Amino acid sequence: LDAILTQFDQCGIPVLLATFALPPMLAALAGGYATIYEDVAAAHGVPTCPFFPPGVLGHPAMTLADRLHPNAAAIERVAAAMAPTVLQLLADAE
């Protein structure tokens, strides 16, 4: 992730890093992974936005049959939740 953000910076490509909060049942096992997105974003000075809005992660109606990956309804909520941040960053860049 660090190398990817370094390359984007070298190419002058702005970045919005989508963060991922681990479910509470996995947080204890995560160790340093739990803050990796925030740490890398801070090191590169890039803005962040949560990938999963509240009510999506872990909700049975928001997953595919594997009960893990987001379905179309979840992705619609993700896009709706991220849109204001993306639009604001685009407006700020003008």
mmCIF file of N, CA, C and O in Angstrom:
data_model
loop_
_atom_site.group_PDB
_atom_site.id
_atom_site.type_symbol
_atom_site.label_atom_id
_atom_site.label_comp_id
_atom_site.label_asym_id
_atom_site.label_seq_id
_atom_site.Cartn_x
_atom_site.Cartn_y
_atom_site.Cartn_z
ATOM 1 N N LEU A 1 0.833 -1.185 0.000
ATOM 2 C CA LEU A 1 0.000 0.000 0.000
ATOM 3 C C LEU A 1 0.873 1.243 0.000
ATOM 4 O O LEU A 1 0.592 2.199 -0.728
ATOM 5 N N ASP A 2 1.919 1.207 0.784
ATOM 6 C CA ASP A 2 2.852 2.330 0.825
ATOM 7 C C ASP A 2 3.472 2.570 -0.558
ATOM 8 O O ASP A 2 3.544 3.704 -1.024
ATOM 9 N N ALA A 3 3.888 1.502 -1.222
ATOM 10 C CA ALA A 3 4.500 1.629 -2.550
ATOM 11 C C ALA A 3 3.501 2.159 -3.574
ATOM 12 O O ALA A 3 3.857 2.959 -4.450
ATOM 13 N N ILE A 4 2.256 1.729 -3.471
ATOM 14 C CA ILE A 4 1.223 2.205 -4.396
ATOM 15 C C ILE A 4 1.011 3.699 -4.217
ATOM 16 O O ILE A 4 0.971 4.461 -5.191
ATOM 17 N N LEU A 5 0.880 4.138 -2.974
ATOM 18 C CA LEU A 5 0.673 5.573 -2.730
ATOM 19 C C LEU A 5 1.895 6.383 -3.135
ATOM 20 O O LEU A 5 1.758 7.500 -3.628
ATOM 21 N N THR A 6 3.085 5.834 -2.956
ATOM 22 C CA THR A 6 4.306 6.503 -3.397
ATOM 23 C C THR A 6 4.280 6.698 -4.911
ATOM 24 O O THR A 6 4.585 7.781 -5.415
ATOM 25 N N GLN A 7 3.895 5.657 -5.636
ATOM 26 C CA GLN A 7 3.841 5.742 -7.098
ATOM 27 C C GLN A 7 2.786 6.748 -7.556
ATOM 28 O O GLN A 7 3.033 7.538 -8.473
ATOM 29 N N PHE A 8 1.626 6.733 -6.953
ATOM 30 C CA PHE A 8 0.604 7.715 -7.304
ATOM 31 C C PHE A 8 1.115 9.133 -7.069
ATOM 32 O O PHE A 8 0.904 10.022 -7.890
ATOM 33 N N ASP A 9 1.789 9.347 -5.948
ATOM 34 C CA ASP A 9 2.339 10.673 -5.646
ATOM 35 C C ASP A 9 3.370 11.084 -6.694
ATOM 36 O O ASP A 9 3.364 12.224 -7.162
ATOM 37 N N GLN A 10 4.232 10.174 -7.069
ATOM 38 C CA GLN A 10 5.250 10.473 -8.084
ATOM 39 C C GLN A 10 4.618 10.827 -9.427
ATOM 40 O O GLN A 10 5.185 11.587 -10.202
ATOM 41 N N CYS A 11 3.454 10.275 -9.704
ATOM 42 C CA CYS A 11 2.745 10.546 -10.958
ATOM 43 C C CYS A 11 1.781 11.726 -10.839
ATOM 44 O O CYS A 11 1.117 12.080 -11.810
ATOM 45 N N GLY A 12 1.688 12.312 -9.653
ATOM 46 C CA GLY A 12 0.795 13.449 -9.449
ATOM 47 C C GLY A 12 -0.675 13.073 -9.440
ATOM 48 O O GLY A 12 -1.532 13.896 -9.756
ATOM 49 N N ILE A 13 -0.975 11.835 -9.070
ATOM 50 C CA ILE A 13 -2.359 11.365 -9.050
ATOM 51 C C ILE A 13 -2.924 11.508 -7.637
ATOM 52 O O ILE A 13 -2.392 10.923 -6.697
ATOM 53 N N PRO A 14 -3.990 12.294 -7.478
ATOM 54 C CA PRO A 14 -4.590 12.426 -6.140
ATOM 55 C C PRO A 14 -5.241 11.126 -5.702
ATOM 56 O O PRO A 14 -5.720 10.344 -6.530
ATOM 57 N N VAL A 15 -5.269 10.910 -4.398
ATOM 58 C CA VAL A 15 -5.761 9.650 -3.843
ATOM 59 C C VAL A 15 -6.755 9.922 -2.721
ATOM 60 O O VAL A 15 -6.552 10.817 -1.905
ATOM 61 N N LEU A 16 -7.807 9.140 -2.706
ATOM 62 C CA LEU A 16 -8.696 9.030 -1.558
ATOM 63 C C LEU A 16 -8.593 7.577 -1.124
ATOM 64 O O LEU A 16 -8.942 6.678 -1.889
ATOM 65 N N LEU A 17 -8.099 7.340 0.050
ATOM 66 C CA LEU A 17 -7.902 5.978 0.531
ATOM 67 C C LEU A 17 -9.130 5.524 1.313
ATOM 68 O O LEU A 17 -9.489 6.120 2.326
ATOM 69 N N ALA A 18 -9.776 4.486 0.819
ATOM 70 C CA ALA A 18 -10.917 3.908 1.523
ATOM 71 C C ALA A 18 -10.389 3.025 2.646
ATOM 72 O O ALA A 18 -9.572 2.142 2.421
ATOM 73 N N THR A 19 -10.850 3.273 3.844
ATOM 74 C CA THR A 19 -10.394 2.520 5.012
ATOM 75 C C THR A 19 -11.351 1.377 5.308
ATOM 76 O O THR A 19 -12.490 1.362 4.850
ATOM 77 N N PHE A 20 -10.877 0.439 6.065
ATOM 78 C CA PHE A 20 -11.666 -0.736 6.414
ATOM 79 C C PHE A 20 -11.496 -1.019 7.894
ATOM 80 O O PHE A 20 -10.384 -1.308 8.348
ATOM 81 N N ALA A 21 -12.581 -0.904 8.634
ATOM 82 C CA ALA A 21 -12.554 -1.227 10.063
ATOM 83 C C ALA A 21 -12.893 -2.701 10.236
ATOM 84 O O ALA A 21 -13.904 -3.179 9.714
ATOM 85 N N LEU A 22 -12.037 -3.400 10.925
ATOM 86 C CA LEU A 22 -12.271 -4.818 11.158
ATOM 87 C C LEU A 22 -13.470 -5.042 12.071
ATOM 88 O O LEU A 22 -13.707 -4.261 12.984
ATOM 89 N N PRO A 23 -14.207 -6.113 11.838
ATOM 90 C CA PRO A 23 -15.289 -6.449 12.761
ATOM 91 C C PRO A 23 -14.712 -6.709 14.154
ATOM 92 O O PRO A 23 -13.596 -7.208 14.277
ATOM 93 N N PRO A 24 -15.483 -6.369 15.190
ATOM 94 C CA PRO A 24 -14.984 -6.551 16.558
ATOM 95 C C PRO A 24 -14.455 -7.958 16.833
ATOM 96 O O PRO A 24 -13.469 -8.120 17.533
ATOM 97 N N MET A 25 -15.073 -8.976 16.241
ATOM 98 C CA MET A 25 -14.629 -10.343 16.526
ATOM 99 C C MET A 25 -13.240 -10.627 15.973
ATOM 100 O O MET A 25 -12.563 -11.535 16.410
ATOM 101 N N LEU A 26 -12.782 -9.823 14.993
ATOM 102 C CA LEU A 26 -11.447 -10.019 14.419
ATOM 103 C C LEU A 26 -10.428 -8.992 14.904
ATOM 104 O O LEU A 26 -9.237 -9.186 14.718
ATOM 105 N N ALA A 27 -10.892 -7.921 15.496
ATOM 106 C CA ALA A 27 -10.001 -6.828 15.898
ATOM 107 C C ALA A 27 -8.893 -7.301 16.836
ATOM 108 O O ALA A 27 -7.744 -6.852 16.716
ATOM 109 N N ALA A 28 -9.204 -8.184 17.752
ATOM 110 C CA ALA A 28 -8.202 -8.659 18.706
ATOM 111 C C ALA A 28 -7.083 -9.436 18.022
ATOM 112 O O ALA A 28 -5.953 -9.478 18.505
ATOM 113 N N LEU A 29 -7.380 -10.020 16.878
ATOM 114 C CA LEU A 29 -6.387 -10.816 16.155
ATOM 115 C C LEU A 29 -5.573 -9.983 15.158
ATOM 116 O O LEU A 29 -4.596 -10.477 14.599
ATOM 117 N N ALA A 30 -5.982 -8.762 14.935
ATOM 118 C CA ALA A 30 -5.422 -7.963 13.850
ATOM 119 C C ALA A 30 -4.041 -7.384 14.137
ATOM 120 O O ALA A 30 -3.293 -7.118 13.207
ATOM 121 N N GLY A 31 -3.733 -7.152 15.381
ATOM 122 C CA GLY A 31 -2.443 -6.539 15.702
ATOM 123 C C GLY A 31 -2.290 -5.195 15.011
ATOM 124 O O GLY A 31 -3.189 -4.367 15.018
ATOM 125 N N GLY A 32 -1.151 -4.990 14.348
ATOM 126 C CA GLY A 32 -0.867 -3.729 13.681
ATOM 127 C C GLY A 32 -1.700 -3.468 12.451
ATOM 128 O O GLY A 32 -1.739 -2.351 11.942
ATOM 129 N N TYR A 33 -2.381 -4.488 11.955
ATOM 130 C CA TYR A 33 -3.198 -4.319 10.766
ATOM 131 C C TYR A 33 -4.367 -3.377 11.007
ATOM 132 O O TYR A 33 -4.815 -2.694 10.095
ATOM 133 N N ALA A 34 -4.857 -3.309 12.212
ATOM 134 C CA ALA A 34 -6.059 -2.543 12.528
ATOM 135 C C ALA A 34 -5.948 -1.072 12.129
ATOM 136 O O ALA A 34 -6.940 -0.453 11.776
ATOM 137 N N THR A 35 -4.758 -0.509 12.157
ATOM 138 C CA THR A 35 -4.596 0.922 11.840
ATOM 139 C C THR A 35 -3.781 1.158 10.567
ATOM 140 O O THR A 35 -3.352 2.276 10.307
ATOM 141 N N ILE A 36 -3.583 0.128 9.762
ATOM 142 C CA ILE A 36 -2.696 0.257 8.604
ATOM 143 C C ILE A 36 -3.154 1.338 7.630
ATOM 144 O O ILE A 36 -2.345 2.118 7.130
ATOM 145 N N TYR A 37 -4.435 1.415 7.341
ATOM 146 C CA TYR A 37 -4.915 2.404 6.377
ATOM 147 C C TYR A 37 -4.686 3.825 6.887
ATOM 148 O O TYR A 37 -4.188 4.685 6.153
ATOM 149 N N GLU A 38 -5.050 4.065 8.137
ATOM 150 C CA GLU A 38 -4.863 5.391 8.707
ATOM 151 C C GLU A 38 -3.383 5.753 8.795
ATOM 152 O O GLU A 38 -2.993 6.889 8.526
ATOM 153 N N ASP A 39 -2.551 4.793 9.154
ATOM 154 C CA ASP A 39 -1.107 5.044 9.274
ATOM 155 C C ASP A 39 -0.486 5.390 7.923
ATOM 156 O O ASP A 39 0.284 6.344 7.807
ATOM 157 N N VAL A 40 -0.817 4.621 6.900
ATOM 158 C CA VAL A 40 -0.258 4.871 5.566
ATOM 159 C C VAL A 40 -0.808 6.184 5.010
ATOM 160 O O VAL A 40 -0.066 6.963 4.417
ATOM 161 N N ALA A 41 -2.091 6.445 5.213
ATOM 162 C CA ALA A 41 -2.677 7.698 4.736
ATOM 163 C C ALA A 41 -2.003 8.894 5.394
ATOM 164 O O ALA A 41 -1.689 9.883 4.721
ATOM 165 N N ALA A 42 -1.768 8.812 6.695
ATOM 166 C CA ALA A 42 -1.105 9.903 7.400
ATOM 167 C C ALA A 42 0.320 10.103 6.890
ATOM 168 O O ALA A 42 0.766 11.233 6.702
ATOM 169 N N ALA A 43 1.024 9.008 6.639
ATOM 170 C CA ALA A 43 2.405 9.103 6.151
ATOM 171 C C ALA A 43 2.466 9.769 4.777
ATOM 172 O O ALA A 43 3.454 10.432 4.448
ATOM 173 N N HIS A 44 1.419 9.598 3.979
ATOM 174 C CA HIS A 44 1.405 10.164 2.624
ATOM 175 C C HIS A 44 0.559 11.427 2.512
ATOM 176 O O HIS A 44 0.495 12.029 1.430
ATOM 177 N N GLY A 45 -0.094 11.802 3.595
ATOM 178 C CA GLY A 45 -0.913 13.010 3.577
ATOM 179 C C GLY A 45 -2.118 12.909 2.653
ATOM 180 O O GLY A 45 -2.495 13.883 2.010
ATOM 181 N N VAL A 46 -2.716 11.728 2.583
ATOM 182 C CA VAL A 46 -3.894 11.555 1.727
ATOM 183 C C VAL A 46 -5.149 11.440 2.591
ATOM 184 O O VAL A 46 -5.104 10.926 3.706
ATOM 185 N N PRO A 47 -6.271 11.934 2.071
ATOM 186 C CA PRO A 47 -7.522 11.831 2.835
ATOM 187 C C PRO A 47 -8.037 10.392 2.847
ATOM 188 O O PRO A 47 -7.694 9.586 1.983
ATOM 189 N N THR A 48 -8.866 10.109 3.834
ATOM 190 C CA THR A 48 -9.459 8.773 3.956
ATOM 191 C C THR A 48 -10.978 8.888 4.038
ATOM 192 O O THR A 48 -11.530 9.949 4.340
ATOM 193 N N CYS A 49 -11.602 7.774 3.774
ATOM 194 C CA CYS A 49 -13.053 7.669 3.880
ATOM 195 C C CYS A 49 -13.359 6.223 4.216
ATOM 196 O O CYS A 49 -12.787 5.317 3.605
ATOM 197 N N PRO A 50 -14.253 5.966 5.169
ATOM 198 C CA PRO A 50 -14.596 4.577 5.476
ATOM 199 C C PRO A 50 -15.224 3.894 4.263
ATOM 200 O O PRO A 50 -16.051 4.490 3.574
ATOM 201 N N PHE A 51 -14.823 2.660 4.000
ATOM 202 C CA PHE A 51 -15.397 1.926 2.879
ATOM 203 C C PHE A 51 -16.808 1.463 3.197
ATOM 204 O O PHE A 51 -17.724 1.636 2.408
ATOM 205 N N PHE A 52 -16.993 0.838 4.359
ATOM 206 C CA PHE A 52 -18.309 0.344 4.737
ATOM 207 C C PHE A 52 -18.996 1.326 5.678
ATOM 208 O O PHE A 52 -18.511 1.574 6.772
ATOM 209 N N PRO A 53 -20.141 1.876 5.262
ATOM 210 C CA PRO A 53 -20.881 2.730 6.189
ATOM 211 C C PRO A 53 -21.543 1.875 7.269
ATOM 212 O O PRO A 53 -21.679 0.655 7.113
ATOM 213 N N PRO A 54 -21.967 2.485 8.362
ATOM 214 C CA PRO A 54 -22.636 1.719 9.418
ATOM 215 C C PRO A 54 -23.835 0.952 8.862
ATOM 216 O O PRO A 54 -24.556 1.435 7.987
ATOM 217 N N GLY A 55 -24.021 -0.254 9.359
ATOM 218 C CA GLY A 55 -25.159 -1.068 8.970
ATOM 219 C C GLY A 55 -24.922 -1.989 7.796
ATOM 220 O O GLY A 55 -25.804 -2.757 7.427
ATOM 221 N N VAL A 56 -23.734 -1.930 7.202
ATOM 222 C CA VAL A 56 -23.452 -2.788 6.048
ATOM 223 C C VAL A 56 -22.644 -4.008 6.469
ATOM 224 O O VAL A 56 -23.056 -5.145 6.238
ATOM 225 N N LEU A 57 -21.506 -3.781 7.064
ATOM 226 C CA LEU A 57 -20.616 -4.876 7.433
ATOM 227 C C LEU A 57 -21.281 -5.790 8.465
ATOM 228 O O LEU A 57 -21.758 -5.336 9.500
ATOM 229 N N GLY A 58 -21.344 -7.055 8.140
ATOM 230 C CA GLY A 58 -21.921 -8.038 9.047
ATOM 231 C C GLY A 58 -23.427 -8.183 8.955
ATOM 232 O O GLY A 58 -24.010 -9.018 9.638
ATOM 233 N N HIS A 59 -24.075 -7.393 8.114
ATOM 234 C CA HIS A 59 -25.530 -7.482 7.967
ATOM 235 C C HIS A 59 -25.858 -8.546 6.926
ATOM 236 O O HIS A 59 -25.436 -8.429 5.779
ATOM 237 N N PRO A 60 -26.596 -9.577 7.286
ATOM 238 C CA PRO A 60 -26.868 -10.681 6.361
ATOM 239 C C PRO A 60 -27.512 -10.259 5.039
ATOM 240 O O PRO A 60 -27.249 -10.857 4.001
ATOM 241 N N ALA A 61 -28.328 -9.218 5.054
ATOM 242 C CA ALA A 61 -28.987 -8.769 3.827
ATOM 243 C C ALA A 61 -28.033 -7.994 2.914
ATOM 244 O O ALA A 61 -28.407 -7.611 1.809
ATOM 245 N N MET A 62 -26.812 -7.749 3.376
ATOM 246 C CA MET A 62 -25.847 -6.965 2.608
ATOM 247 C C MET A 62 -24.692 -7.804 2.070
ATOM 248 O O MET A 62 -23.691 -7.254 1.619
ATOM 249 N N THR A 63 -24.824 -9.130 2.125
ATOM 250 C CA THR A 63 -23.723 -9.978 1.669
ATOM 251 C C THR A 63 -24.158 -10.940 0.569
ATOM 252 O O THR A 63 -25.339 -11.248 0.421
ATOM 253 N N LEU A 64 -23.156 -11.415 -0.150
ATOM 254 C CA LEU A 64 -23.379 -12.469 -1.128
ATOM 255 C C LEU A 64 -23.628 -13.777 -0.386
ATOM 256 O O LEU A 64 -23.590 -13.818 0.847
ATOM 257 N N ALA A 65 -23.831 -14.840 -1.123
ATOM 258 C CA ALA A 65 -24.111 -16.136 -0.506
ATOM 259 C C ALA A 65 -22.996 -16.607 0.422
ATOM 260 O O ALA A 65 -23.241 -17.383 1.346
ATOM 261 N N ASP A 66 -21.762 -16.109 0.193
ATOM 262 C CA ASP A 66 -20.657 -16.519 1.075
ATOM 263 C C ASP A 66 -20.730 -15.856 2.444
ATOM 264 O O ASP A 66 -19.935 -16.127 3.317
ATOM 265 N N ARG A 67 -21.693 -14.948 2.631
ATOM 266 C CA ARG A 67 -21.947 -14.224 3.885
ATOM 267 C C ARG A 67 -20.764 -13.362 4.323
ATOM 268 O O ARG A 67 -20.635 -12.997 5.479
ATOM 269 N N LEU A 68 -19.900 -13.033 3.367
ATOM 270 C CA LEU A 68 -18.731 -12.214 3.666
ATOM 271 C C LEU A 68 -18.646 -10.995 2.747
ATOM 272 O O LEU A 68 -18.514 -9.878 3.219
ATOM 273 N N HIS A 69 -18.710 -11.231 1.459
ATOM 274 C CA HIS A 69 -18.509 -10.148 0.493
ATOM 275 C C HIS A 69 -19.801 -9.361 0.255
ATOM 276 O O HIS A 69 -20.882 -9.946 0.275
ATOM 277 N N PRO A 70 -19.667 -8.048 0.010
ATOM 278 C CA PRO A 70 -20.852 -7.207 -0.160
ATOM 279 C C PRO A 70 -21.607 -7.522 -1.451
ATOM 280 O O PRO A 70 -21.014 -7.810 -2.482
ATOM 281 N N ASN A 71 -22.934 -7.440 -1.370
ATOM 282 C CA ASN A 71 -23.774 -7.627 -2.543
ATOM 283 C C ASN A 71 -24.075 -6.263 -3.179
ATOM 284 O O ASN A 71 -23.543 -5.234 -2.736
ATOM 285 N N ALA A 72 -24.920 -6.246 -4.192
ATOM 286 C CA ALA A 72 -25.231 -5.001 -4.903
ATOM 287 C C ALA A 72 -25.854 -3.956 -3.982
ATOM 288 O O ALA A 72 -25.539 -2.763 -4.087
ATOM 289 N N ALA A 73 -26.717 -4.376 -3.080
ATOM 290 C CA ALA A 73 -27.342 -3.425 -2.153
ATOM 291 C C ALA A 73 -26.287 -2.773 -1.254
ATOM 292 O O ALA A 73 -26.342 -1.566 -0.978
ATOM 293 N N ALA A 74 -25.323 -3.567 -0.806
ATOM 294 C CA ALA A 74 -24.258 -3.023 0.037
ATOM 295 C C ALA A 74 -23.391 -2.050 -0.751
ATOM 296 O O ALA A 74 -23.049 -0.970 -0.251
ATOM 297 N N ILE A 75 -23.036 -2.411 -1.970
ATOM 298 C CA ILE A 75 -22.198 -1.530 -2.784
ATOM 299 C C ILE A 75 -22.924 -0.224 -3.079
ATOM 300 O O ILE A 75 -22.312 0.857 -3.100
ATOM 301 N N GLU A 76 -24.233 -0.287 -3.274
ATOM 302 C CA GLU A 76 -25.011 0.939 -3.474
ATOM 303 C C GLU A 76 -24.896 1.851 -2.256
ATOM 304 O O GLU A 76 -24.716 3.061 -2.381
ATOM 305 N N ARG A 77 -24.956 1.273 -1.070
ATOM 306 C CA ARG A 77 -24.823 2.074 0.166
ATOM 307 C C ARG A 77 -23.407 2.595 0.328
ATOM 308 O O ARG A 77 -23.193 3.719 0.793
ATOM 309 N N VAL A 78 -22.415 1.777 -0.051
ATOM 310 C CA VAL A 78 -21.016 2.221 0.001
ATOM 311 C C VAL A 78 -20.828 3.438 -0.907
ATOM 312 O O VAL A 78 -20.260 4.451 -0.500
ATOM 313 N N ALA A 79 -21.309 3.333 -2.140
ATOM 314 C CA ALA A 79 -21.164 4.437 -3.096
ATOM 315 C C ALA A 79 -21.875 5.695 -2.601
ATOM 316 O O ALA A 79 -21.327 6.800 -2.689
ATOM 317 N N ALA A 80 -23.066 5.538 -2.067
ATOM 318 C CA ALA A 80 -23.814 6.685 -1.558
ATOM 319 C C ALA A 80 -23.098 7.338 -0.373
ATOM 320 O O ALA A 80 -23.093 8.569 -0.243
ATOM 321 N N ALA A 81 -22.488 6.522 0.468
ATOM 322 C CA ALA A 81 -21.786 7.061 1.636
ATOM 323 C C ALA A 81 -20.486 7.760 1.245
ATOM 324 O O ALA A 81 -20.096 8.756 1.860
ATOM 325 N N MET A 82 -19.801 7.248 0.208
ATOM 326 C CA MET A 82 -18.522 7.833 -0.207
ATOM 327 C C MET A 82 -18.690 9.038 -1.129
ATOM 328 O O MET A 82 -17.802 9.888 -1.209
ATOM 329 N N ALA A 83 -19.818 9.121 -1.819
ATOM 330 C CA ALA A 83 -20.021 10.171 -2.826
ATOM 331 C C ALA A 83 -19.789 11.590 -2.297
ATOM 332 O O ALA A 83 -19.106 12.378 -2.963
ATOM 333 N N PRO A 84 -20.310 11.966 -1.134
ATOM 334 C CA PRO A 84 -20.071 13.339 -0.672
ATOM 335 C C PRO A 84 -18.583 13.661 -0.498
ATOM 336 O O PRO A 84 -18.143 14.767 -0.841
ATOM 337 N N THR A 85 -17.816 12.716 0.012
ATOM 338 C CA THR A 85 -16.377 12.943 0.185
ATOM 339 C C THR A 85 -15.695 13.083 -1.161
ATOM 340 O O THR A 85 -14.880 13.995 -1.368
ATOM 341 N N VAL A 86 -16.024 12.206 -2.093
ATOM 342 C CA VAL A 86 -15.432 12.275 -3.436
ATOM 343 C C VAL A 86 -15.791 13.583 -4.100
ATOM 344 O O VAL A 86 -14.914 14.282 -4.670
ATOM 345 N N LEU A 87 -17.046 13.964 -4.057
ATOM 346 C CA LEU A 87 -17.476 15.219 -4.693
ATOM 347 C C LEU A 87 -16.807 16.430 -4.065
ATOM 348 O O LEU A 87 -16.421 17.371 -4.769
ATOM 349 N N GLN A 88 -16.641 16.417 -2.750
ATOM 350 C CA GLN A 88 -15.981 17.541 -2.074
ATOM 351 C C GLN A 88 -14.513 17.624 -2.482
ATOM 352 O O GLN A 88 -13.988 18.708 -2.740
ATOM 353 N N LEU A 89 -13.825 16.498 -2.552
ATOM 354 C CA LEU A 89 -12.433 16.490 -2.962
ATOM 355 C C LEU A 89 -12.280 16.976 -4.406
ATOM 356 O O LEU A 89 -11.338 17.715 -4.718
ATOM 357 N N LEU A 90 -13.196 16.588 -5.272
ATOM 358 C CA LEU A 90 -13.152 17.063 -6.655
ATOM 359 C C LEU A 90 -13.395 18.561 -6.724
ATOM 360 O O LEU A 90 -12.720 19.275 -7.479
ATOM 361 N N ALA A 91 -14.338 19.062 -5.927
ATOM 362 C CA ALA A 91 -14.606 20.499 -5.902
ATOM 363 C C ALA A 91 -13.407 21.272 -5.361
ATOM 364 O O ALA A 91 -13.059 22.333 -5.885
ATOM 365 N N ASP A 92 -12.757 20.734 -4.354
ATOM 366 C CA ASP A 92 -11.580 21.384 -3.764
ATOM 367 C C ASP A 92 -10.417 21.421 -4.752
ATOM 368 O O ASP A 92 -9.580 22.321 -4.681
ATOM 369 N N ALA A 93 -10.362 20.450 -5.662
ATOM 370 C CA ALA A 93 -9.264 20.364 -6.612
ATOM 371 C C ALA A 93 -9.406 21.344 -7.774
ATOM 372 O O ALA A 93 -8.466 21.588 -8.511
ATOM 373 N N GLU A 94 -10.599 21.872 -7.965
ATOM 374 C CA GLU A 94 -10.833 22.794 -9.090
ATOM 375 C C GLU A 94 -10.214 24.146 -8.865
ATOM 376 O O GLU A 94 -9.953 24.647 -7.901
#
